Structures are given as C-alpha cells and as structure tokens.
XYZ file of N, CA and C in Angstrom:
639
model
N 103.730 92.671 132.768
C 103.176 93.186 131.507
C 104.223 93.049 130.414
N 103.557 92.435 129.512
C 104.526 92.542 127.950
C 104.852 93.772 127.443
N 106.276 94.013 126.804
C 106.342 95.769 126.248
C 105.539 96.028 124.937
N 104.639 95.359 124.266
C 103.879 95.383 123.618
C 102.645 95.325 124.345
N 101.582 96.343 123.381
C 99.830 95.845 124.070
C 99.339 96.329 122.635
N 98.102 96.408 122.799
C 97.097 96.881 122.239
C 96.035 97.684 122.853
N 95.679 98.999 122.121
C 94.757 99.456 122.876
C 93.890 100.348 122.551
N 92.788 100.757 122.525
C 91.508 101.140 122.008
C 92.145 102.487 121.982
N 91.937 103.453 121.042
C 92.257 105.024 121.072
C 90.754 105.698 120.066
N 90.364 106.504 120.147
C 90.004 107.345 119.763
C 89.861 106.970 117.829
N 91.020 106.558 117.257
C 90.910 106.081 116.116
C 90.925 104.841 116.042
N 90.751 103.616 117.160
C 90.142 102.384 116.958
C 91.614 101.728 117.377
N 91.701 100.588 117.413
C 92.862 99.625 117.631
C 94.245 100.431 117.761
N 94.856 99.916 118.114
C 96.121 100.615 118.354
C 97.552 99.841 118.938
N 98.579 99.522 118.172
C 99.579 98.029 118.327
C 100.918 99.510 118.841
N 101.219 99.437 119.567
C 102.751 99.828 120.214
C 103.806 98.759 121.211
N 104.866 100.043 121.221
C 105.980 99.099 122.324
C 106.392 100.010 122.879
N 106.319 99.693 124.251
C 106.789 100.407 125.389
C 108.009 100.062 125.859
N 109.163 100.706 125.475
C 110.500 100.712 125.264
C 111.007 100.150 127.025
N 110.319 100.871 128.024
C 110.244 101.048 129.374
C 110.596 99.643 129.953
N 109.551 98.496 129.520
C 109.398 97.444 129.634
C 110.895 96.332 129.226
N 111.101 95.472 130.014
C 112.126 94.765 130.175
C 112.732 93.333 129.281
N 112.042 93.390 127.989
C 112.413 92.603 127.173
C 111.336 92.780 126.327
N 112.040 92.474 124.835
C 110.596 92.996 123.633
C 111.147 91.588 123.400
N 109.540 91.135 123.268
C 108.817 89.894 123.035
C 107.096 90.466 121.745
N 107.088 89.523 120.992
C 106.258 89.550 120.116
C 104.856 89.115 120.783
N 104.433 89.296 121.700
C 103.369 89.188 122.571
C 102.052 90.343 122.489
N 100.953 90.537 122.636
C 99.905 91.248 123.084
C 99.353 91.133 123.774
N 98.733 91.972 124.192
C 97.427 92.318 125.214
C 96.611 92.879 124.882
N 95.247 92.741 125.700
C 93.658 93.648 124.790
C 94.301 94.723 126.018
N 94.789 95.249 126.494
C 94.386 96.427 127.474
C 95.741 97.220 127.646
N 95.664 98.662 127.255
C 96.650 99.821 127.442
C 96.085 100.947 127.161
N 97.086 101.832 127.162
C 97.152 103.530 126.557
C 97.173 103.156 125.555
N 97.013 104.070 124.391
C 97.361 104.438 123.427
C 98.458 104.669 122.849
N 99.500 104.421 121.872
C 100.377 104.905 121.744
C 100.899 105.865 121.261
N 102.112 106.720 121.261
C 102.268 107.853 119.868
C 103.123 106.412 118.921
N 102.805 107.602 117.612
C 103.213 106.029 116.644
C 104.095 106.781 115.725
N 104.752 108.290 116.712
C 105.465 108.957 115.725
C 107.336 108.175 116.973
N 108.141 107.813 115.662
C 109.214 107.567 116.197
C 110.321 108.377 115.741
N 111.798 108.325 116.716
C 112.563 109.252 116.534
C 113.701 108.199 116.174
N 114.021 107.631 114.845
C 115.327 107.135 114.162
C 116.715 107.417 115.008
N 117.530 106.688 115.827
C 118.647 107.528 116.393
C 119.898 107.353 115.440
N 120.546 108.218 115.147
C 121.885 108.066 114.029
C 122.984 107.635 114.869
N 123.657 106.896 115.213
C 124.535 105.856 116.133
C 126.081 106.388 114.793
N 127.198 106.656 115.526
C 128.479 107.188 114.871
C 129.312 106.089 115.360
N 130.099 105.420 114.458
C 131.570 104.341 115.050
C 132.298 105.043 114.349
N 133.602 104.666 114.423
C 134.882 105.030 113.924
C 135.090 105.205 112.472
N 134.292 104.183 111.574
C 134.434 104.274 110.134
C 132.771 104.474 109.369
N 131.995 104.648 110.191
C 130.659 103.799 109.944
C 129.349 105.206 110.397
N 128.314 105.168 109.961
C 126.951 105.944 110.521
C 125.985 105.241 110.261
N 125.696 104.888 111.033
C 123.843 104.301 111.074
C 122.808 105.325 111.162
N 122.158 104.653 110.076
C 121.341 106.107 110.299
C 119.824 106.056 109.684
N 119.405 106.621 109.473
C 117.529 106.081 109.343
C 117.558 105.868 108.043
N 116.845 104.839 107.512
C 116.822 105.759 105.974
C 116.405 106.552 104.987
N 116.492 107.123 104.038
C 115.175 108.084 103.567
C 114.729 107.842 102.365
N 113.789 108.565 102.251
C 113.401 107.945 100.692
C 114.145 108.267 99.445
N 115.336 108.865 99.920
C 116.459 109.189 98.536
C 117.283 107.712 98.511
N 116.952 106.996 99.461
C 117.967 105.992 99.498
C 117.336 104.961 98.809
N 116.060 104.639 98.454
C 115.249 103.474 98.028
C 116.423 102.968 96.521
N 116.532 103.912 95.446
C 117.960 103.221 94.833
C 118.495 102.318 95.207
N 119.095 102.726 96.036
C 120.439 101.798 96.319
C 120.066 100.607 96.975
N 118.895 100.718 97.802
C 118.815 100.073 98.671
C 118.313 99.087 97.419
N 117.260 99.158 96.189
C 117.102 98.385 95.225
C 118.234 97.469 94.656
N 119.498 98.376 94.305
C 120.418 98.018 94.010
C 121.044 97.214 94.333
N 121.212 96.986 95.865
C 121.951 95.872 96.788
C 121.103 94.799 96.589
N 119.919 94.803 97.008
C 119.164 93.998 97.070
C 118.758 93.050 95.633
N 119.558 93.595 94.395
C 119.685 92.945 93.223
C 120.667 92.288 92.758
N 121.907 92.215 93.295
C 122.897 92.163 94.004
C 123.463 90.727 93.971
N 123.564 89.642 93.372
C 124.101 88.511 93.124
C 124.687 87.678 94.184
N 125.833 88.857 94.866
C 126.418 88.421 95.779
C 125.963 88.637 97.152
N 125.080 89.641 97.535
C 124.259 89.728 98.795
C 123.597 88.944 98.858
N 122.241 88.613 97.772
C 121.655 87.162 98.329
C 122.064 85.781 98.017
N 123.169 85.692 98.087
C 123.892 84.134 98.078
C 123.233 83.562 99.389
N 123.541 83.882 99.964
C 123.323 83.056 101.452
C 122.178 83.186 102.227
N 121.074 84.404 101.731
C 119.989 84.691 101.999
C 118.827 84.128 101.134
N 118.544 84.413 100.103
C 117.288 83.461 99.146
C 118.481 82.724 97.825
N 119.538 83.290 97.395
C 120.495 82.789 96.433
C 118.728 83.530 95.140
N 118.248 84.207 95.262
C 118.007 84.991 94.473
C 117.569 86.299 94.515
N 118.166 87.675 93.639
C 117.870 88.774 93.651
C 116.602 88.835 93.387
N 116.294 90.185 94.290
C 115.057 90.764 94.900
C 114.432 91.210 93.634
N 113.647 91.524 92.971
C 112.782 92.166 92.198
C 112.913 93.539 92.792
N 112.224 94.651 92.295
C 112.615 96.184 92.490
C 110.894 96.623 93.201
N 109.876 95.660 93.342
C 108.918 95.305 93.794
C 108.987 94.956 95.569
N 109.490 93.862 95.300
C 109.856 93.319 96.858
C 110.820 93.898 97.703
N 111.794 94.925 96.672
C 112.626 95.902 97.788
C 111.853 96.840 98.149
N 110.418 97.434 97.248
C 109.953 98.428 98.026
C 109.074 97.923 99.136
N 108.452 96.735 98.786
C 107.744 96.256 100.306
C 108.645 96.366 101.438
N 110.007 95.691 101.355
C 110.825 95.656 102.205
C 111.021 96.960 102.826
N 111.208 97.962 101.979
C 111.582 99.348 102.565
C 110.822 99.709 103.361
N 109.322 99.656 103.073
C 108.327 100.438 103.379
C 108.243 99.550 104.763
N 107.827 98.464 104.989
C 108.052 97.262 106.191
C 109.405 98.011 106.747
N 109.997 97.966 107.097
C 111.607 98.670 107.828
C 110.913 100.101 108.466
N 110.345 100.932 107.685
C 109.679 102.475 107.911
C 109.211 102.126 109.136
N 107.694 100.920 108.805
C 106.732 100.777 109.663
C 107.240 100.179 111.151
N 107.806 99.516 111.105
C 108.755 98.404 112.201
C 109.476 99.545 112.922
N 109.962 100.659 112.692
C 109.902 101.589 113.616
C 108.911 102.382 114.633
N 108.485 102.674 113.545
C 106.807 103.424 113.901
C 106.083 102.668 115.189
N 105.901 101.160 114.531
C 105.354 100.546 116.011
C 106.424 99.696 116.464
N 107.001 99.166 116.713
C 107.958 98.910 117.458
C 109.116 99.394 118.563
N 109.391 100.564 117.904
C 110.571 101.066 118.332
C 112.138 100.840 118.068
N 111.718 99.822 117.320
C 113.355 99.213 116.505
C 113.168 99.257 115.297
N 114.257 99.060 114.245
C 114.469 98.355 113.266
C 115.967 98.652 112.633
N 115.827 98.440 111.543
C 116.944 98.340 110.520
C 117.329 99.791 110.130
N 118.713 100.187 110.543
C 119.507 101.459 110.113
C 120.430 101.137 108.375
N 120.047 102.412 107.739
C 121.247 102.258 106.405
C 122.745 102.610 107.237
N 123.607 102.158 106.787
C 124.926 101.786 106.979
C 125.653 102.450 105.700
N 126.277 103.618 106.348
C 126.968 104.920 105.460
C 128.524 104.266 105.862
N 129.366 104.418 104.860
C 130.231 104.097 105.221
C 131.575 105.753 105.271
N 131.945 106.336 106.066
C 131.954 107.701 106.293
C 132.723 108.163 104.841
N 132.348 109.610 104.660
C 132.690 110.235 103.057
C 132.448 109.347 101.703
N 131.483 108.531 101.916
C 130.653 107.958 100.979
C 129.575 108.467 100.647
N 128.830 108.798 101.751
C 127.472 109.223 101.348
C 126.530 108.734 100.792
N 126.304 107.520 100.834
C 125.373 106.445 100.389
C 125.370 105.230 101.065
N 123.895 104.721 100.641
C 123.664 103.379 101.591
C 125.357 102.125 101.304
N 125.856 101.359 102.428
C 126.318 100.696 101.878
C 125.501 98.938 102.560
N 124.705 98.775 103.062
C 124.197 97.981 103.522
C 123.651 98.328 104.509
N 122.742 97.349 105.125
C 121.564 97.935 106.279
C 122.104 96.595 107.410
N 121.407 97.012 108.795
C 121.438 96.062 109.760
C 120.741 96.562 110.951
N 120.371 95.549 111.954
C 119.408 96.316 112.795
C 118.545 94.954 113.108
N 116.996 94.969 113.762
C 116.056 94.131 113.960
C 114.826 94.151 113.483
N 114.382 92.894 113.800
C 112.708 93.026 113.234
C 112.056 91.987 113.861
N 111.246 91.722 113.653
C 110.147 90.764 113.630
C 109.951 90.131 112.337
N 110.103 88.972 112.761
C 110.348 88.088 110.775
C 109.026 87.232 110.957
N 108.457 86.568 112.210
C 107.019 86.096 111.766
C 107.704 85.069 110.501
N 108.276 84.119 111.121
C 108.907 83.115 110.645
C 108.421 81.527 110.370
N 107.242 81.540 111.403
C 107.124 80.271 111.934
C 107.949 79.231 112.014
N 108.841 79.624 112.878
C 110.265 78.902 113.371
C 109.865 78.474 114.443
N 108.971 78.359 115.402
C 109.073 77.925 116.787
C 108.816 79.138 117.505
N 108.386 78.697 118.990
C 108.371 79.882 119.965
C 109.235 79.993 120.804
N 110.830 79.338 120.555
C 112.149 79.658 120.811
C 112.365 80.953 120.353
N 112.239 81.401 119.206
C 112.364 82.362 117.777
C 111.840 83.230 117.542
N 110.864 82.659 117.000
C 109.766 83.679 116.548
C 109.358 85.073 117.463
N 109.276 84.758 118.484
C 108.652 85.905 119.771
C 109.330 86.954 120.000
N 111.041 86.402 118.908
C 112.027 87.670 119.505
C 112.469 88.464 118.733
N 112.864 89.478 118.804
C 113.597 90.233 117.362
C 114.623 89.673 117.260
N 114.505 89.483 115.555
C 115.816 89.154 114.851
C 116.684 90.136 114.288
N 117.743 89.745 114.378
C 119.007 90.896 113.862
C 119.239 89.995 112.561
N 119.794 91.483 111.493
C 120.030 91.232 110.465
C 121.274 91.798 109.942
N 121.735 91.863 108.772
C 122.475 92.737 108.456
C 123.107 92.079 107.143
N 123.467 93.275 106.241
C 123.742 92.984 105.029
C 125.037 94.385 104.221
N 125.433 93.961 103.668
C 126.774 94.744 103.363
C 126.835 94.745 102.078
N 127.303 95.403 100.866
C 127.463 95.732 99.153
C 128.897 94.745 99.405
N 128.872 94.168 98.149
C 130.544 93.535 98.012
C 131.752 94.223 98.199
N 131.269 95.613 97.705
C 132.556 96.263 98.132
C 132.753 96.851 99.477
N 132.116 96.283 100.362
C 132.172 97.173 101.525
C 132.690 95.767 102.257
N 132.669 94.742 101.792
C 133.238 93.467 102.718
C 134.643 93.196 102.861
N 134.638 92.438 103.847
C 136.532 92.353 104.127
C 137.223 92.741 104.658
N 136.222 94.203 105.108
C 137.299 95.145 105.930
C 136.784 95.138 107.255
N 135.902 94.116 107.809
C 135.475 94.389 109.145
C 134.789 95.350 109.645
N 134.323 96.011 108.240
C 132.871 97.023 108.735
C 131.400 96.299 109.025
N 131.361 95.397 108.701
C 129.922 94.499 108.884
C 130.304 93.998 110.719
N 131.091 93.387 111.051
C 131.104 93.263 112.821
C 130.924 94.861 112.760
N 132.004 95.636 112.898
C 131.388 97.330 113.558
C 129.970 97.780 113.514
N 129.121 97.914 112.263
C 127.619 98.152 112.083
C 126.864 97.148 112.954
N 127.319 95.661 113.328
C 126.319 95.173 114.178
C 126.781 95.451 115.396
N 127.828 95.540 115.836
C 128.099 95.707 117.406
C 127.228 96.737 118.221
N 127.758 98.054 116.452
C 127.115 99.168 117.612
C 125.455 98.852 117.351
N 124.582 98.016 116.483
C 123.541 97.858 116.321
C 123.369 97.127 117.803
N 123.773 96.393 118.242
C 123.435 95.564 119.317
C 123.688 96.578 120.784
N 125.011 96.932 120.518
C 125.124 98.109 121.794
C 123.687 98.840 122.021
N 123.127 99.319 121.028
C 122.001 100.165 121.421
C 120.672 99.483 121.768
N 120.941 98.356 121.114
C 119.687 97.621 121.227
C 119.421 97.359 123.233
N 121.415 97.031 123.577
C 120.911 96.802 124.554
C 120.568 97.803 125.837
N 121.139 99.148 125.197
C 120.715 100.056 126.095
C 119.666 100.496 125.674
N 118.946 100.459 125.225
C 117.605 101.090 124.900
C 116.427 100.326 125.302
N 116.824 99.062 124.389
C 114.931 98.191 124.137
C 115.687 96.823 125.206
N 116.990 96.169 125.190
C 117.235 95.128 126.304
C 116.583 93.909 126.135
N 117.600 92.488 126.188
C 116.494 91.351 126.479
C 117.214 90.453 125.089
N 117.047 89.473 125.205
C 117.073 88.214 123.819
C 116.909 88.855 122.614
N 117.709 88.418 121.769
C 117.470 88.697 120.456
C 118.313 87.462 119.784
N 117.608 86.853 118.573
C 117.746 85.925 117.775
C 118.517 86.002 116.361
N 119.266 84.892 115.390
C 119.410 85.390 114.580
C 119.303 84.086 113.464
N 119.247 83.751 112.051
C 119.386 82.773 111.449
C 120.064 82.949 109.908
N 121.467 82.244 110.223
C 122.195 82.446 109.080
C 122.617 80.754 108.407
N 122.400 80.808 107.151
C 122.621 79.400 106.640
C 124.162 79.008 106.769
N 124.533 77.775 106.753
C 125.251 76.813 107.742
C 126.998 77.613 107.139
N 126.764 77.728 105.877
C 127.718 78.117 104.503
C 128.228 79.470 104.830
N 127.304 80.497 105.155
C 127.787 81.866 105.578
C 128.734 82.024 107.070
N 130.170 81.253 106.383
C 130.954 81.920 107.547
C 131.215 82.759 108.304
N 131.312 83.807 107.218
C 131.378 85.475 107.502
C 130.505 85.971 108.720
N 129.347 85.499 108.309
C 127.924 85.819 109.332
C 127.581 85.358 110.517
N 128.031 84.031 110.169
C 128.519 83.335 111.454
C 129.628 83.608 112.416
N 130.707 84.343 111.886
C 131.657 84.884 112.528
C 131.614 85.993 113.508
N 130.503 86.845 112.462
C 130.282 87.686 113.158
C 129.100 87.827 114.323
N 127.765 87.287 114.305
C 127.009 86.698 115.123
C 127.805 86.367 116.421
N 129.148 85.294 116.220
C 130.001 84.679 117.372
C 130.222 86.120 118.299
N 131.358 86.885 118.031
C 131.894 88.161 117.945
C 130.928 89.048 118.894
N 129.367 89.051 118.947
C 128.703 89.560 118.813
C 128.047 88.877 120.312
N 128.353 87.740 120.234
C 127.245 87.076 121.558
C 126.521 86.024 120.941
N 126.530 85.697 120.077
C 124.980 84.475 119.574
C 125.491 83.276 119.510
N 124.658 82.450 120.243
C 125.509 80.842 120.201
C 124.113 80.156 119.739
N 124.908 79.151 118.713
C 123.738 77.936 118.726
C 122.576 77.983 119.404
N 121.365 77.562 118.833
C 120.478 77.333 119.288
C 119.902 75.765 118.535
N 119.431 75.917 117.424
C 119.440 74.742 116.887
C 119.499 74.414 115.232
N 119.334 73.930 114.506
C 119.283 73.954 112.993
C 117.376 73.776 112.717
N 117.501 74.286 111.635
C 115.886 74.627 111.195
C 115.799 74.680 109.405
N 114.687 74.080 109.294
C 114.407 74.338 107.657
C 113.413 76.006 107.404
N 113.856 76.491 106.452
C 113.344 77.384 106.016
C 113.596 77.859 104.997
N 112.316 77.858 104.195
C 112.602 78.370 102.224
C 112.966 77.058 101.947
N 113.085 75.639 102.397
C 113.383 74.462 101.676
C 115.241 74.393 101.951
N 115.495 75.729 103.108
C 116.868 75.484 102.992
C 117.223 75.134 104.810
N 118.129 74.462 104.897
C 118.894 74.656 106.142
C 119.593 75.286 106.570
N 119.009 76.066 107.874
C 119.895 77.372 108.380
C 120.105 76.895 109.808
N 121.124 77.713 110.166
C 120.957 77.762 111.818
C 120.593 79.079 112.547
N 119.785 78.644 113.265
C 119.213 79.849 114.317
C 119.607 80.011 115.639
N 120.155 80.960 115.533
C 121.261 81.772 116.681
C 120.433 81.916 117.474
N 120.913 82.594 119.169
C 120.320 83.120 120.113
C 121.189 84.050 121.022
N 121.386 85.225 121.354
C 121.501 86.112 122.744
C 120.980 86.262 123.151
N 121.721 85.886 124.566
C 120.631 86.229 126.190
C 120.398 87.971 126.308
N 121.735 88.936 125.918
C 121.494 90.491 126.460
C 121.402 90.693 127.583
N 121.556 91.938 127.894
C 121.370 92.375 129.892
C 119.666 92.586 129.412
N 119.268 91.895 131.035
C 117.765 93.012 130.868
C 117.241 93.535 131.671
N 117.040 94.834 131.618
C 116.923 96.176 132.242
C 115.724 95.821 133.474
C-alpha cells in the first residue's frame, strides 16, 4: 500500500498520508479510512537555529524575502509579487494538513523573526516520474543570514526528521550556477540525477536514497 490513499468519509472524498507507511510517494488509491486532516507542526531546535511552523504574523516577512532580489536569483531571477507569496503561504499551511510534511520558518535564535524557510513538498513539476512522485526539499535564506553556514544546519536537521518520521527518497532541483545550494544538497546526501529544463531554464535535479523504515 502507498502512504497516501483516498477515501470516502462522511464529508465526501478525502486525500491523506499515512506517516506509518514506508516511503511518501505522490501516488493514490480509491480505498482507505478517512483521515484526520488536523496536523501537529513539530518545532525542531539546532544549536543556532528553530524551525518552526509558521504563523500568520509571519506572512510579512515571509512577503519580504520573497521580494528579495537576491533570494530569487537562482530560483525564477524574479521577485514574487505580494499575491503569489500569499498563495505560496497558504499552499505550505495546506501541504501539512494533508501530507504530513512541509516547509518550517527558520528563526535564527534571539531574532525572532522569519529568516528563511526550508522543508518539503510536492512541486507537481512535470519533470518525469524519476521526480515528480517524490517530495522535494527546498530551502531559502534572507541575505543576511548567508555565509555563516546556517542554511546546511536548517536543512540537515530538516532532513534528520524527515528521515525519522516520514523516511524514503527525496528529490531536489537547483540551477547549475547556485553553488551554495549545490554545496549544500552534497553535504546533505543528494547526488546527480540528471539535468532538466524548467521555466525555459536549466537546472539540475538532485536525488536521496534515505533509510526506509
């Protein structure tokens, strides 16, 4: 059985992930339980760093980064509209809810504010079914928070949990130019997989195997 199904409840259709299950794959089934679709955010502590859910006091900032010149260089090379960060936000909310994963804000300690996010998703890419089927890891950092090797710490422990919790492959795609990202991906476990067009640009798309439970 896939850790995803679908399943008839009482209020009609019903999309979950059953954490239980031994690799999250973007897969369905017509036949299960029902799910609860209430999730519990876990706040993950490193040495300099808190991951942590985000809330709706944070939508600011999170606008802010995401307008950001130097964050999307290597991602669209254009800032987000204050529109498309709230889709984004609200998408991150939901991707918990049914999934069981997603993207934590990244406090950087006695700051008290977002300093970048990281975590997984489902990007529904149409990259292939190398890709696509798996959660992708992301992660993104404010300019001033770069340099100091807090972006490897926020993904490590993002991945640490990933693999004790949910377990199994996870993917990633950073354009050829983003050293940094690439560095850290390495660091992290992700090797080559292959090069791919996307947005009209050339990226490469990473891959980890993970333990699986």
């Amino acid at each position: 059985m896939t850790p995803f199904f679908v399943g008839r409840g009482k209020a009609g259709l019903v999309l979950g992930f059953d954490p239980r299950k031994t690799e999250a794959k973007q897969q369905f089934t017509s036949e299960g339980n029902s799910p609860s679709m209430s999730r519990n955010i876990p706040t993950i502590n490193t040495r300099r760093l808190t991951l942590r859910a985000m809330r709706a006091e944070d939508f600011g900032r999170f606008a802010e980064i995401w307008a950001m010149p130097e964050v999307v260089t290597h991602i669209s090379g254009k800032p987000r509209p204050k529109s498309q960060s709230w889709d984004a936000f609200l998408r991150n909310a939901g991707h918990w809810q049914i999934t069981g994963f997603g993207q934590w804000a990244i406090e950087v300690h006695r700051q008290h504010q977002m300093a970048g996010q990281t975590g997984f998703f489902f990007g529904s890419r149409g990259l292939g079914d190398d890709f696509d089927p798996f959660p992708e890891a992301g992660w993104v950092l404010e300019p001033g928070s770069q340099g100091q090797g807090l972006g490897l710490e926020a993904v490590q422990a993002a991945h640490d949990w990933f693999d004790r919790v949910i377990a199994g492959r996870t993917v990633c795609m950073i354009t050829p130019d983003n050293s940094g990202s690439l560095r850290i991906a390495r660091e992290v476990g992700y090797v080559p997989l292959r090069e791919a067009e996307f947005g009209g640009d050339v990226v490469q798309l990473l891959t980890r195997k993970g333990p699986v439970g």
